[in-house]
mmCIF file with all atom_site columns, C-alpha atoms in Angstrom:
data_model
loop_
_atom_site.group_PDB
_atom_site.id
_atom_site.type_symbol
_atom_site.label_atom_id
_atom_site.label_alt_id
_atom_site.label_comp_id
_atom_site.label_asym_id
_atom_site.label_entity_id
_atom_site.label_seq_id
_atom_site.pdbx_PDB_ins_code
_atom_site.Cartn_x
_atom_site.Cartn_y
_atom_site.Cartn_z
_atom_site.occupancy
_atom_site.B_iso_or_equiv
_atom_site.pdbx_formal_charge
_atom_site.auth_seq_id
_atom_site.auth_comp_id
_atom_site.auth_asym_id
_atom_site.auth_atom_id
_atom_site.pdbx_PDB_model_num
ATOM 1   C CA . UNK P 1 1   ? -2.452  -4.553  -24.728 1.00 66.00 ? 1   UNK P CA 1
ATOM 2   C CA . UNK P 1 2   ? 0.632   -2.163  -24.863 1.00 78.00 ? 2   UNK P CA 1
ATOM 3   C CA . UNK P 1 3   ? 1.072   -1.195  -28.743 1.00 83.00 ? 3   UNK P CA 1
ATOM 4   C CA . UNK P 1 4   ? 5.106   -0.416  -27.266 1.00 91.00 ? 4   UNK P CA 1
ATOM 5   C CA . UNK P 1 5   ? 5.521   -3.159  -25.187 1.00 94.00 ? 5   UNK P CA 1
ATOM 6   C CA . UNK P 1 6   ? 8.544   -5.643  -24.756 1.00 96.00 ? 6   UNK P CA 1
ATOM 7   C CA . UNK P 1 7   ? 9.099   -9.071  -26.369 1.00 96.00 ? 7   UNK P CA 1
ATOM 8   C CA . UNK P 1 8   ? 9.616   -11.434 -23.444 1.00 97.00 ? 8   UNK P CA 1
ATOM 9   C CA . UNK P 1 9   ? 10.041  -14.920 -23.546 1.00 98.00 ? 9   UNK P CA 1
ATOM 10  C CA . UNK P 1 10  ? 8.120   -18.111 -21.648 1.00 97.00 ? 10  UNK P CA 1
ATOM 11  C CA . UNK P 1 11  ? 10.610  -20.911 -20.765 1.00 97.00 ? 11  UNK P CA 1
ATOM 12  C CA . UNK P 1 12  ? 9.072   -23.932 -20.045 1.00 96.00 ? 12  UNK P CA 1
ATOM 13  C CA . UNK P 1 13  ? 10.508  -26.843 -19.158 1.00 95.00 ? 13  UNK P CA 1
ATOM 14  C CA . UNK P 1 14  ? 10.494  -30.324 -20.593 1.00 93.00 ? 14  UNK P CA 1
ATOM 15  C CA . UNK P 1 15  ? 8.559   -33.123 -18.522 1.00 90.00 ? 15  UNK P CA 1
ATOM 16  C CA . UNK P 1 16  ? 10.308  -35.785 -17.211 1.00 92.00 ? 16  UNK P CA 1
ATOM 17  C CA . UNK P 1 17  ? 8.308   -38.967 -16.926 1.00 88.00 ? 17  UNK P CA 1
ATOM 18  C CA . UNK P 1 18  ? 8.503   -42.101 -15.171 1.00 89.00 ? 18  UNK P CA 1
ATOM 19  C CA . UNK P 1 19  ? 8.942   -45.185 -17.582 1.00 90.00 ? 19  UNK P CA 1
ATOM 20  C CA . UNK P 1 20  ? 6.420   -47.135 -16.082 1.00 93.00 ? 20  UNK P CA 1
ATOM 21  C CA . UNK P 1 21  ? 3.536   -44.981 -14.614 1.00 93.00 ? 21  UNK P CA 1
ATOM 22  C CA . UNK P 1 22  ? 3.848   -42.193 -16.938 1.00 89.00 ? 22  UNK P CA 1
ATOM 23  C CA . UNK P 1 23  ? 3.803   -39.680 -13.770 1.00 91.00 ? 23  UNK P CA 1
ATOM 24  C CA . UNK P 1 24  ? 5.671   -36.414 -14.017 1.00 86.00 ? 24  UNK P CA 1
ATOM 25  C CA . UNK P 1 25  ? 8.759   -37.038 -11.670 1.00 89.00 ? 25  UNK P CA 1
ATOM 26  C CA . UNK P 1 26  ? 10.974  -34.170 -12.913 1.00 90.00 ? 26  UNK P CA 1
ATOM 27  C CA . UNK P 1 27  ? 11.288  -30.785 -14.994 1.00 89.00 ? 27  UNK P CA 1
ATOM 28  C CA . UNK P 1 28  ? 14.380  -30.916 -17.780 1.00 92.00 ? 28  UNK P CA 1
ATOM 29  C CA . UNK P 1 29  ? 15.333  -26.939 -17.819 1.00 93.00 ? 29  UNK P CA 1
ATOM 30  C CA . UNK P 1 30  ? 18.378  -28.199 -20.270 1.00 94.00 ? 30  UNK P CA 1
ATOM 31  C CA . UNK P 1 31  ? 15.503  -29.226 -22.986 1.00 94.00 ? 31  UNK P CA 1
ATOM 32  C CA . UNK P 1 32  ? 13.241  -26.318 -22.133 1.00 95.00 ? 32  UNK P CA 1
ATOM 33  C CA . UNK P 1 33  ? 11.237  -24.698 -24.743 1.00 96.00 ? 33  UNK P CA 1
ATOM 34  C CA . UNK P 1 34  ? 11.115  -21.074 -25.381 1.00 97.00 ? 34  UNK P CA 1
ATOM 35  C CA . UNK P 1 35  ? 7.535   -19.074 -26.590 1.00 97.00 ? 35  UNK P CA 1
ATOM 36  C CA . UNK P 1 36  ? 7.555   -15.303 -27.564 1.00 97.00 ? 36  UNK P CA 1
ATOM 37  C CA . UNK P 1 37  ? 4.950   -13.374 -25.533 1.00 96.00 ? 37  UNK P CA 1
ATOM 38  C CA . UNK P 1 38  ? 4.528   -9.997  -26.877 1.00 95.00 ? 38  UNK P CA 1
ATOM 39  C CA . UNK P 1 39  ? 3.678   -6.478  -25.843 1.00 95.00 ? 39  UNK P CA 1
ATOM 40  C CA . UNK P 1 40  ? 4.640   -7.173  -22.102 1.00 96.00 ? 40  UNK P CA 1
ATOM 41  C CA . UNK P 1 41  ? 4.863   -3.944  -19.723 1.00 96.00 ? 41  UNK P CA 1
ATOM 42  C CA . UNK P 1 42  ? 7.857   -4.764  -17.593 1.00 96.00 ? 42  UNK P CA 1
ATOM 43  C CA . UNK P 1 43  ? 8.565   -2.722  -14.516 1.00 94.00 ? 43  UNK P CA 1
ATOM 44  C CA . UNK P 1 44  ? 11.479  -3.162  -12.335 1.00 93.00 ? 44  UNK P CA 1
ATOM 45  C CA . UNK P 1 45  ? 10.795  -4.386  -8.879  1.00 88.00 ? 45  UNK P CA 1
ATOM 46  C CA . UNK P 1 46  ? 12.883  -2.853  -5.982  1.00 77.00 ? 46  UNK P CA 1
ATOM 47  C CA . UNK P 1 47  ? 15.928  -5.051  -5.257  1.00 75.00 ? 47  UNK P CA 1
ATOM 48  C CA . UNK P 1 48  ? 17.103  -5.896  -2.005  1.00 74.00 ? 48  UNK P CA 1
ATOM 49  C CA . UNK P 1 49  ? 20.041  -7.416  -0.389  1.00 68.00 ? 49  UNK P CA 1
ATOM 50  C CA . UNK P 1 50  ? 18.753  -10.284 2.374   1.00 65.00 ? 50  UNK P CA 1
ATOM 51  C CA . UNK P 1 51  ? 21.023  -10.400 5.537   1.00 67.00 ? 51  UNK P CA 1
ATOM 52  C CA . UNK P 1 52  ? 22.568  -13.811 5.894   1.00 64.00 ? 52  UNK P CA 1
ATOM 53  C CA . UNK P 1 53  ? 26.083  -15.175 7.373   1.00 62.00 ? 53  UNK P CA 1
ATOM 54  C CA . UNK P 1 54  ? 28.962  -15.494 5.061   1.00 64.00 ? 54  UNK P CA 1
ATOM 55  C CA . UNK P 1 55  ? 26.816  -14.733 1.901   1.00 67.00 ? 55  UNK P CA 1
ATOM 56  C CA . UNK P 1 56  ? 26.195  -11.698 -0.126  1.00 75.00 ? 56  UNK P CA 1
ATOM 57  C CA . UNK P 1 57  ? 23.081  -11.914 -2.742  1.00 77.00 ? 57  UNK P CA 1
ATOM 58  C CA . UNK P 1 58  ? 20.433  -9.617  -4.424  1.00 83.00 ? 58  UNK P CA 1
ATOM 59  C CA . UNK P 1 59  ? 16.991  -10.575 -5.396  1.00 84.00 ? 59  UNK P CA 1
ATOM 60  C CA . UNK P 1 60  ? 15.789  -8.725  -8.034  1.00 90.00 ? 60  UNK P CA 1
ATOM 61  C CA . UNK P 1 61  ? 12.739  -8.919  -10.629 1.00 95.00 ? 61  UNK P CA 1
ATOM 62  C CA . UNK P 1 62  ? 9.670   -7.400  -12.395 1.00 95.00 ? 62  UNK P CA 1
ATOM 63  C CA . UNK P 1 63  ? 6.141   -7.037  -12.559 1.00 95.00 ? 63  UNK P CA 1
ATOM 64  C CA . UNK P 1 64  ? 4.777   -8.083  -15.565 1.00 97.00 ? 64  UNK P CA 1
ATOM 65  C CA . UNK P 1 65  ? 1.765   -6.914  -17.228 1.00 96.00 ? 65  UNK P CA 1
ATOM 66  C CA . UNK P 1 66  ? -0.095  -8.814  -20.437 1.00 95.00 ? 66  UNK P CA 1
ATOM 67  C CA . UNK P 1 67  ? -2.902  -9.537  -22.248 1.00 92.00 ? 67  UNK P CA 1
ATOM 68  C CA . UNK P 1 68  ? -5.338  -12.325 -20.442 1.00 91.00 ? 68  UNK P CA 1
ATOM 69  C CA . UNK P 1 69  ? -5.127  -15.502 -21.765 1.00 91.00 ? 69  UNK P CA 1
ATOM 70  C CA . UNK P 1 70  ? -1.654  -15.758 -22.323 1.00 94.00 ? 70  UNK P CA 1
ATOM 71  C CA . UNK P 1 71  ? -0.956  -19.445 -21.295 1.00 94.00 ? 71  UNK P CA 1
ATOM 72  C CA . UNK P 1 72  ? 1.928   -19.059 -18.195 1.00 95.00 ? 72  UNK P CA 1
ATOM 73  C CA . UNK P 1 73  ? 1.825   -21.086 -14.959 1.00 93.00 ? 73  UNK P CA 1
ATOM 74  C CA . UNK P 1 74  ? 3.716   -20.601 -11.769 1.00 93.00 ? 74  UNK P CA 1
ATOM 75  C CA . UNK P 1 75  ? 6.086   -23.517 -12.579 1.00 93.00 ? 75  UNK P CA 1
ATOM 76  C CA . UNK P 1 76  ? 7.624   -21.628 -15.892 1.00 96.00 ? 76  UNK P CA 1
ATOM 77  C CA . UNK P 1 77  ? 10.171  -19.220 -16.107 1.00 96.00 ? 77  UNK P CA 1
ATOM 78  C CA . UNK P 1 78  ? 10.413  -15.908 -18.282 1.00 97.00 ? 78  UNK P CA 1
ATOM 79  C CA . UNK P 1 79  ? 13.440  -14.420 -20.049 1.00 97.00 ? 79  UNK P CA 1
ATOM 80  C CA . UNK P 1 80  ? 12.858  -10.745 -19.967 1.00 97.00 ? 80  UNK P CA 1
ATOM 81  C CA . UNK P 1 81  ? 15.465  -8.307  -21.569 1.00 96.00 ? 81  UNK P CA 1
ATOM 82  C CA . UNK P 1 82  ? 18.066  -11.555 -21.663 1.00 96.00 ? 82  UNK P CA 1
ATOM 83  C CA . UNK P 1 83  ? 17.711  -12.698 -17.795 1.00 95.00 ? 83  UNK P CA 1
ATOM 84  C CA . UNK P 1 84  ? 15.930  -15.526 -16.900 1.00 96.00 ? 84  UNK P CA 1
ATOM 85  C CA . UNK P 1 85  ? 13.433  -15.026 -14.078 1.00 96.00 ? 85  UNK P CA 1
ATOM 86  C CA . UNK P 1 86  ? 11.395  -17.419 -11.922 1.00 95.00 ? 86  UNK P CA 1
ATOM 87  C CA . UNK P 1 87  ? 7.609   -16.764 -11.371 1.00 96.00 ? 87  UNK P CA 1
ATOM 88  C CA . UNK P 1 88  ? 6.806   -15.258 -7.621  1.00 94.00 ? 88  UNK P CA 1
ATOM 89  C CA . UNK P 1 89  ? 3.648   -16.766 -6.776  1.00 93.00 ? 89  UNK P CA 1
ATOM 90  C CA . UNK P 1 90  ? 0.395   -17.402 -9.387  1.00 94.00 ? 90  UNK P CA 1
ATOM 91  C CA . UNK P 1 91  ? -0.484  -15.618 -12.234 1.00 94.00 ? 91  UNK P CA 1
ATOM 92  C CA . UNK P 1 92  ? -2.615  -12.843 -10.996 1.00 93.00 ? 92  UNK P CA 1
ATOM 93  C CA . UNK P 1 93  ? -5.991  -12.512 -13.732 1.00 92.00 ? 93  UNK P CA 1
ATOM 94  C CA . UNK P 1 94  ? -7.232  -9.315  -13.178 1.00 88.00 ? 94  UNK P CA 1
ATOM 95  C CA . UNK P 1 95  ? -10.971 -8.789  -13.335 1.00 88.00 ? 95  UNK P CA 1
ATOM 96  C CA . UNK P 1 96  ? -13.126 -5.505  -12.954 1.00 87.00 ? 96  UNK P CA 1
ATOM 97  C CA . UNK P 1 97  ? -15.850 -5.740  -9.963  1.00 90.00 ? 97  UNK P CA 1
ATOM 98  C CA . UNK P 1 98  ? -17.703 -3.464  -11.869 1.00 93.00 ? 98  UNK P CA 1
ATOM 99  C CA . UNK P 1 99  ? -18.322 -4.546  -15.316 1.00 93.00 ? 99  UNK P CA 1
ATOM 100 C CA . UNK P 1 100 ? -16.177 -8.140  -15.377 1.00 87.00 ? 100 UNK P CA 1
ATOM 101 C CA . UNK P 1 101 ? -13.748 -7.235  -17.737 1.00 89.00 ? 101 UNK P CA 1
ATOM 102 C CA . UNK P 1 102 ? -10.489 -8.594  -17.703 1.00 88.00 ? 102 UNK P CA 1
ATOM 103 C CA . UNK P 1 103 ? -7.932  -6.171  -18.789 1.00 87.00 ? 103 UNK P CA 1
ATOM 104 C CA . UNK P 1 104 ? -5.113  -8.391  -18.203 1.00 92.00 ? 104 UNK P CA 1
ATOM 105 C CA . UNK P 1 105 ? -2.932  -10.658 -16.182 1.00 95.00 ? 105 UNK P CA 1
ATOM 106 C CA . UNK P 1 106 ? -0.289  -9.454  -13.590 1.00 95.00 ? 106 UNK P CA 1
ATOM 107 C CA . UNK P 1 107 ? 3.132   -11.931 -13.158 1.00 96.00 ? 107 UNK P CA 1
ATOM 108 C CA . UNK P 1 108 ? 5.717   -10.945 -9.966  1.00 95.00 ? 108 UNK P CA 1
ATOM 109 C CA . UNK P 1 109 ? 9.243   -12.594 -11.057 1.00 96.00 ? 109 UNK P CA 1
ATOM 110 C CA . UNK P 1 110 ? 12.389  -13.084 -8.784  1.00 94.00 ? 110 UNK P CA 1
ATOM 111 C CA . UNK P 1 111 ? 15.919  -14.089 -9.409  1.00 92.00 ? 111 UNK P CA 1
ATOM 112 C CA . UNK P 1 112 ? 18.612  -14.475 -6.615  1.00 86.00 ? 112 UNK P CA 1
ATOM 113 C CA . UNK P 1 113 ? 22.037  -13.755 -7.366  1.00 82.00 ? 113 UNK P CA 1
ATOM 114 C CA . UNK P 1 114 ? 24.710  -14.948 -5.219  1.00 70.00 ? 114 UNK P CA 1
#
């Protein structure tokens, strides 16, 4: 999609299953797997400093634009420029109301420090 885009990594947690029911009961981020996603446009989002008593924090993130069909869910995390971010909301799949084409995905990320 973007010939000069960046390579980011999808960080997907290992699933922890209940030994009896085999249902997913937790996510194991210590045993997560990384998968490269190529040619991504990474637009920095404005950072903010929420006002809270006795806490200094900064919220920052990126808006990511990538090819349609990338396997990414709201539960995953992404590593952009060496820093891991949570996915903020659902992955947006753009669709043209005129042609029906699917030009790509839009993903909002965020990280709270402090």
